Coordinates of C-alpha atoms and ligand atoms in Angstrom, one line a residue:
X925 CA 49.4 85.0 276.0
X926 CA 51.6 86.7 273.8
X927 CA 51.4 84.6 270.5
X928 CA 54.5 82.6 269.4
X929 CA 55.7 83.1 266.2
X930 CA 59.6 81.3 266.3
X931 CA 61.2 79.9 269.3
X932 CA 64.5 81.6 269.5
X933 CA 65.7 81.3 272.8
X934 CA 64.8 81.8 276.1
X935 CA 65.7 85.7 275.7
X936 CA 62.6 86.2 273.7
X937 CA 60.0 84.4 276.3
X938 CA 57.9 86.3 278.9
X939 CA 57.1 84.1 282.0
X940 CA 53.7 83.5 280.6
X941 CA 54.6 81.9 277.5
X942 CA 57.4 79.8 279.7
X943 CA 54.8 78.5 281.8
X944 CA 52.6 77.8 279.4
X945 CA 54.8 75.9 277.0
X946 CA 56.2 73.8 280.6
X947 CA 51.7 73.1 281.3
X948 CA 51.5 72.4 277.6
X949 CA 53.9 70.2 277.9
X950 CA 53.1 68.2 281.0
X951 CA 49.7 67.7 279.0
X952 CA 51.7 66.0 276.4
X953 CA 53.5 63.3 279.2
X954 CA 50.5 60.5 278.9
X955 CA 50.3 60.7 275.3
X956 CA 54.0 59.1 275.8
X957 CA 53.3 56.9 277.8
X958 CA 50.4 55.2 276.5
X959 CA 51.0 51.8 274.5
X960 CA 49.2 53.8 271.1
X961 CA 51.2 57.1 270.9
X962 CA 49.7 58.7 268.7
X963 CA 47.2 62.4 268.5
X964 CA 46.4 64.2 265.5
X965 CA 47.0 67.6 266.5
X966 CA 50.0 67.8 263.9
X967 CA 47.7 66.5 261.2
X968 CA 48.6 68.0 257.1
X969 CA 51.9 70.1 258.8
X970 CA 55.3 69.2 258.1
X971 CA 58.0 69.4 260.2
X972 CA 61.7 69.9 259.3
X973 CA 64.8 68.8 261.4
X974 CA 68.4 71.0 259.9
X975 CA 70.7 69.7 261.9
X976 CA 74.4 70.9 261.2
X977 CA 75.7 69.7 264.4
X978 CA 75.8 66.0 266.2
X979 CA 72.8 65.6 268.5
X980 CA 71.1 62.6 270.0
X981 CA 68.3 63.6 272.4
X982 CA 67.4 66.8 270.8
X983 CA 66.8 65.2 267.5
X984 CA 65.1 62.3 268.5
X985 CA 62.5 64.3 270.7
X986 CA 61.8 66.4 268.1
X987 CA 61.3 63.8 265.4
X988 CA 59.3 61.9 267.9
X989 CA 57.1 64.9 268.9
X990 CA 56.0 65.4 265.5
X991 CA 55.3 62.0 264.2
X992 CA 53.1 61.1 267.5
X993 CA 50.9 63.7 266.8
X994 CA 50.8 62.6 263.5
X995 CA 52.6 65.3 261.5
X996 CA 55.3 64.6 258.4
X997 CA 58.9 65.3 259.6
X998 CA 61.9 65.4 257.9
X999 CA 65.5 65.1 259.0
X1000 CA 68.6 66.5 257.3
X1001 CA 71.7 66.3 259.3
X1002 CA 74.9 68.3 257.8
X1003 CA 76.8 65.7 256.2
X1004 CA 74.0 64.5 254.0
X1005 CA 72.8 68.2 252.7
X1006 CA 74.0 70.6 250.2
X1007 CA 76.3 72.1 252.4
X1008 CA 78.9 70.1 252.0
X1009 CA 78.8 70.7 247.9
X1010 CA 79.3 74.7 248.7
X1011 CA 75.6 75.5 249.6
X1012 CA 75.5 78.6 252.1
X1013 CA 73.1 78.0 255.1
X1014 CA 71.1 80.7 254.0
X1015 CA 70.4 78.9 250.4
X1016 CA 69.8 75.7 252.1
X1017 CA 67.0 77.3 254.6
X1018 CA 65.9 79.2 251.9
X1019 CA 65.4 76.2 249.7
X1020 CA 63.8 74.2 252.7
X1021 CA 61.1 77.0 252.9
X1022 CA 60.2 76.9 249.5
X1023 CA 58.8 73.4 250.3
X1024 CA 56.5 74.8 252.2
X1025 CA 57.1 73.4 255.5
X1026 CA 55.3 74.7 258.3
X1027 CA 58.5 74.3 261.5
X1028 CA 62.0 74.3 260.5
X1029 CA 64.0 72.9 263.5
X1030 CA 67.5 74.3 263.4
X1031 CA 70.5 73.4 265.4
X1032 CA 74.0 75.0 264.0
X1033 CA 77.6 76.2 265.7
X1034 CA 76.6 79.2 264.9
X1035 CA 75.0 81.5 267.6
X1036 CA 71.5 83.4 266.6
X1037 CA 71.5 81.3 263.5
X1038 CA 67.4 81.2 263.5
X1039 CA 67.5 84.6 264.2
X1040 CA 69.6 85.7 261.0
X1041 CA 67.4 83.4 259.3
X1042 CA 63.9 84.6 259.9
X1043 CA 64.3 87.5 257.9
X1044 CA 64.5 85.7 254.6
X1045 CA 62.1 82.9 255.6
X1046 CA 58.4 84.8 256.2
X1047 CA 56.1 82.2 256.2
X1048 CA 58.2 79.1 258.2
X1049 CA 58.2 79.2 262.1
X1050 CA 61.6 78.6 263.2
X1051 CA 63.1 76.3 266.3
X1052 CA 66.5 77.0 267.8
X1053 CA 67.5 73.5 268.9
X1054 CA 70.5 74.6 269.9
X1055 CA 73.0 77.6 268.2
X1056 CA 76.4 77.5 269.1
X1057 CA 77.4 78.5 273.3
X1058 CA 74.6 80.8 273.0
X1059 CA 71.0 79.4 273.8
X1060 CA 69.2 75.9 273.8
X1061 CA 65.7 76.8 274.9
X1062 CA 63.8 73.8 274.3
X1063 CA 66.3 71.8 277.0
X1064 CA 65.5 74.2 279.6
X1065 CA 61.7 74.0 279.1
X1066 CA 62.2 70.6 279.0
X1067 CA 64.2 70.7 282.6
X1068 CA 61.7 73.2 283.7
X1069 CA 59.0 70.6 283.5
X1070 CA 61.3 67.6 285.4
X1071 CA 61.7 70.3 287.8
X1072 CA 57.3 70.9 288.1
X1073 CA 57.0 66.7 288.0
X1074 CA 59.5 67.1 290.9
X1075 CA 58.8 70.2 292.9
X1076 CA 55.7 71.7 291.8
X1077 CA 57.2 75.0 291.0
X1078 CA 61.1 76.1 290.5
X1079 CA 60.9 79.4 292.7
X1080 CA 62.6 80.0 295.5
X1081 CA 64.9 76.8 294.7
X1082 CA 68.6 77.1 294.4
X1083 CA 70.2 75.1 290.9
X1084 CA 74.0 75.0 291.0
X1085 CA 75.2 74.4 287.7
X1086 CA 79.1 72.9 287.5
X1087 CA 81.2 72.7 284.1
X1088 CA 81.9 74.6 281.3
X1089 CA 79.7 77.4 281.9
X1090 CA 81.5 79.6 279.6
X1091 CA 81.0 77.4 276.1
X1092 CA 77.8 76.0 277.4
X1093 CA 74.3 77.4 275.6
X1094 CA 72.4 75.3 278.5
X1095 CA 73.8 77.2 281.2
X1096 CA 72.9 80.5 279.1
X1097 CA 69.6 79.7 279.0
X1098 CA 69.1 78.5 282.4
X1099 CA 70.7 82.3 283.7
X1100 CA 68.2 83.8 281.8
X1101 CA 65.0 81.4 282.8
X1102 CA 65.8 82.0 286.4
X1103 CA 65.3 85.6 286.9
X1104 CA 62.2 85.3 284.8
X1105 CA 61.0 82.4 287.3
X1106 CA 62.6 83.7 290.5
X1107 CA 65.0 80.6 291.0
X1108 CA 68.5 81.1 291.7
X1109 CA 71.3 79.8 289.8
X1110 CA 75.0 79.1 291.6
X1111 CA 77.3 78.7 289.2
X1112 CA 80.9 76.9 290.1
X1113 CA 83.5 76.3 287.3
X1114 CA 87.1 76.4 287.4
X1115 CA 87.9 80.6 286.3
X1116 CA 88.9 79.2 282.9
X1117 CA 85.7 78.1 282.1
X1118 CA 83.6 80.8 283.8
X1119 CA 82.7 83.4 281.1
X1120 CA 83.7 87.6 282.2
X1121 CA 80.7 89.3 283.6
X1122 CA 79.0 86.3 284.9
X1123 CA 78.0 88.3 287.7
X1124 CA 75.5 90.1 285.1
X1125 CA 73.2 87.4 284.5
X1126 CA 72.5 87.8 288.8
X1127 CA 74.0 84.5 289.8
X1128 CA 76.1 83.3 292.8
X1129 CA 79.3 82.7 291.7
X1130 CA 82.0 79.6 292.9
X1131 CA 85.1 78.0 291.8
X1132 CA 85.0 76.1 294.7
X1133 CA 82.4 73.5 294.0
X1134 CA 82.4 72.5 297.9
X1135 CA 81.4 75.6 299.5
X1136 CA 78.8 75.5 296.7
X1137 CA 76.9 72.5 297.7
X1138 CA 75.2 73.0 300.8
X1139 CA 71.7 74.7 300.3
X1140 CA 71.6 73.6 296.4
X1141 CA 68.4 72.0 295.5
X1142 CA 69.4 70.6 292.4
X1143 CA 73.0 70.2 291.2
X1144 CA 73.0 70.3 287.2
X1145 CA 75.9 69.1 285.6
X1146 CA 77.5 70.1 282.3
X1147 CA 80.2 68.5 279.7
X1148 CA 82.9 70.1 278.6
X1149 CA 82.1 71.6 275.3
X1150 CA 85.6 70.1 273.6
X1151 CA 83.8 70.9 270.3
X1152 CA 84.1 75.0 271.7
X1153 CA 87.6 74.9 273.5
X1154 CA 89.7 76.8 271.9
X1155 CA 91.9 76.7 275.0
X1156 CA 93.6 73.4 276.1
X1157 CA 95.2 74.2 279.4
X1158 CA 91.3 74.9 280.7
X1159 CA 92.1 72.7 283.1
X1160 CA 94.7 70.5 284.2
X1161 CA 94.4 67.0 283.6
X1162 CA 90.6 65.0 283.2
X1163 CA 91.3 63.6 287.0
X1164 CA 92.0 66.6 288.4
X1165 CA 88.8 68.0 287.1
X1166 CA 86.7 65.0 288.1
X1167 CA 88.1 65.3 291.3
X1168 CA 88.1 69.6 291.9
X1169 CA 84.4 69.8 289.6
X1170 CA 82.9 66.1 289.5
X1171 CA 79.9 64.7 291.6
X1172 CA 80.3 61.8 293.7
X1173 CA 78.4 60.0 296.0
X1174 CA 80.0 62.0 298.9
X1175 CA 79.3 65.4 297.1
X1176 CA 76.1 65.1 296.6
X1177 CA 75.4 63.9 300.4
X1178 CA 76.7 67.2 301.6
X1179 CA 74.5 68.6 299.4
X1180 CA 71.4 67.3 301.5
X1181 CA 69.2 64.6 301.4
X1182 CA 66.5 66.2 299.0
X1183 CA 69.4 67.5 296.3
X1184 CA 68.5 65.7 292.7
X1185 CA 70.6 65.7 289.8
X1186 CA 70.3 66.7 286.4
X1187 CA 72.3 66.7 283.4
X1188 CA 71.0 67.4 279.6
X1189 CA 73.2 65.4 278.4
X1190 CA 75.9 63.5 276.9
X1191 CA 77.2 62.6 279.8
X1192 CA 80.8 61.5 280.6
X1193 CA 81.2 59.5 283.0
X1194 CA 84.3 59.5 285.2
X1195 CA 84.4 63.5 284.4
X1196 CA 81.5 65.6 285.6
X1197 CA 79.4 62.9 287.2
X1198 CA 80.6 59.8 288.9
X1199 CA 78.3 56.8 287.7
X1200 CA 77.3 55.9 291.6
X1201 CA 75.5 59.4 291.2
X1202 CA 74.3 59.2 287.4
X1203 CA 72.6 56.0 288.1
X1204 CA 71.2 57.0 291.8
X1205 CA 67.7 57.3 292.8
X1206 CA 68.7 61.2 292.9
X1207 CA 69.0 61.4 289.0
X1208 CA 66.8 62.9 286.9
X1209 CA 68.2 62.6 284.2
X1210 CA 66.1 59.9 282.0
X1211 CA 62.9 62.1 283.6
X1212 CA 64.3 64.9 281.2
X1213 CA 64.8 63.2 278.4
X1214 CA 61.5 61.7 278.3
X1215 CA 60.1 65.1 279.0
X1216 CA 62.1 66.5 276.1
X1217 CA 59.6 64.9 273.9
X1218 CA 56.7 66.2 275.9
X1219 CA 57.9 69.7 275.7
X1220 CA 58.8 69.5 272.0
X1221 CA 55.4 68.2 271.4
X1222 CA 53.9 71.4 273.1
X1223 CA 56.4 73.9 270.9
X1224 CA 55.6 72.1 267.8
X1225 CA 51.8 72.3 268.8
X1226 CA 52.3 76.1 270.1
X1227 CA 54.1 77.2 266.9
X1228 CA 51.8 75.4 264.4
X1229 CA 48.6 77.5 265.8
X1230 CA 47.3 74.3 267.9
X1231 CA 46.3 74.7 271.6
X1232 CA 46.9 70.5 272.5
X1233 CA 43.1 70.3 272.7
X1234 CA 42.8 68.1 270.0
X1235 CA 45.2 65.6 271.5
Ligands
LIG2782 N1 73.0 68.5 274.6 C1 73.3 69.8 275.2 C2 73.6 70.8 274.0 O1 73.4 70.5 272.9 C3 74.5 69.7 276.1 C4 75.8 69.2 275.6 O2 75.9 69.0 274.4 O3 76.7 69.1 276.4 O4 74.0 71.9 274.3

């Protein structure tokens, strides 16, 4: 496999390394579950969290992936570092580095963040957990190994994405993991959230979230990104959304029987997904975030020169 050297977004992977971060990762699942969680495989590394914007999963996973296998992590969200005395990002990831930490896990609004970064920061393996509406890698590794629990492999499948597609880094990264895995993604948003071009990433295309449904194997959800909207007449009125782009019981039955649901969440409830479907025996959801830990287990691993072995 080609080696790993930062995780930038899904851009960057080749459908080797994909896979084998998603195997890694499914390796990592039973540590989790296990009543002692803890492997050494992170043993004498040290792990930092930068987090300059709100996140609940994604930081949590993370923390917990390094401190069950037993390396030293360290968060610092925005409001408690430097920054907010004048500090430029780059003097703040600069000053991080000269710690010495071996992972710096960055999540900021602003997009290619890690990769402006990298330059100045030689010897630290970087994380993008998450860089403004552009990628989020690490979430769709960690829905590409709900999707192996569930169906063995994603080919061939058809994943019909509904929201904010055009703020959303999720969906971004999604586009581009499904040419690289042969699964195709239907997109269906309202025309004020659908970004121009769409059509580029080699999607299916709806507005109408109906006509959309039958055929989809898996209907993802998305929030809308109110911390990107710039416009406020996206949409009409929150019911008017729910009922034109949310997923209800009825929804999802014309979907098929075998349709599952996902969402990386937040969710909000009442908007894209109607809690009779978020709390269905179709959801997924909870799978993914207890596979975000497994996956960031197996990028931590990857990126620190470990194979999981030890675990
Ligand atoms: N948690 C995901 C993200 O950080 C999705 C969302 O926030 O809506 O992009």
């Amino acid at each position: 496999m080609r080696p790993l050297k930062h995780l930038f977004g899904i851009a960057d992977l080749d459908r080797e390394q994909i896979e084998y971060l998603v195997n890694l990762g499914h390796s990592f699942i039973d540590i989790n579950r296990r009543s002692l969680k803890k492997a050494p495989t992170l043993r004498g590394k040290t792990i930092i969290n930068l987090f300059f914007e709100n996140s609940t999963r994604t930081r949590t996973s993370f923390e917990l992936a390094g401190k069950r296998l037993s390396g030293d992590v360290i968060n610092i969200s925005a409001s408690t570092s430097a920054t907010t005395k004048g500090e430029s990002l780059l003097d703040t990831a600069q000053t991080l580095a000269a710690m010495q930490p071996h992972v710096l896990v960055i999540r900021h609004s602003l997009a290619g963040t890690c990769e402006l970064l990298a330059d100045y920061l030689p010897h630290t393996a970087l994380v993008n957990a998450g860089d403004g509406a552009h990628e989020h890698p690490t979430q769709i590794l960690t829905d590409l190994l709900t999707l192996k629990q569930a169906w063995g492999s994603p080919e061939g499948k058809v994943i019909t994405i509904v929201g904010d597609i055009a703020h959303s880094r999720v969906a971004r990264s999604h586009l581009l993991a499904a040419k690289k895995l042969g699964y195709t993604m239907r997109v269906v948003a309202p025309k004020t959230l659908l970004p121009s071009k769409i059509e580029r990433y080699g999607c299916e295309v709806y507005n109408d979230f109906d006509a959309a449904l039958p055929g989809s194997d898996a209907v993802y959800l998305l929030r809308i990104q109110t911390e990107r909207l710039t416009d406020s007449c996206a949409f009409p009125s929150i019911r008017e959304y729910h009922e034109a782009y949310g997923l209800n019981a009825k929804r999802l039955r014309a979907a098929g029987p075998d349709c599952i649901v996902m969402h990386p969440g937040p969710m909000n409830r009442g908007v894209e997904i109607a809690t009779e479907v978020a709390d269905s025996a179709k959801s997924h959801i909870l799978s993914q975030v207890e596979h975000g830990v497994a996956v960031r287990m197996a990028v931590l691993t990857t990126l620190c020169g470990g194979t999981g072995e030890e675990a």
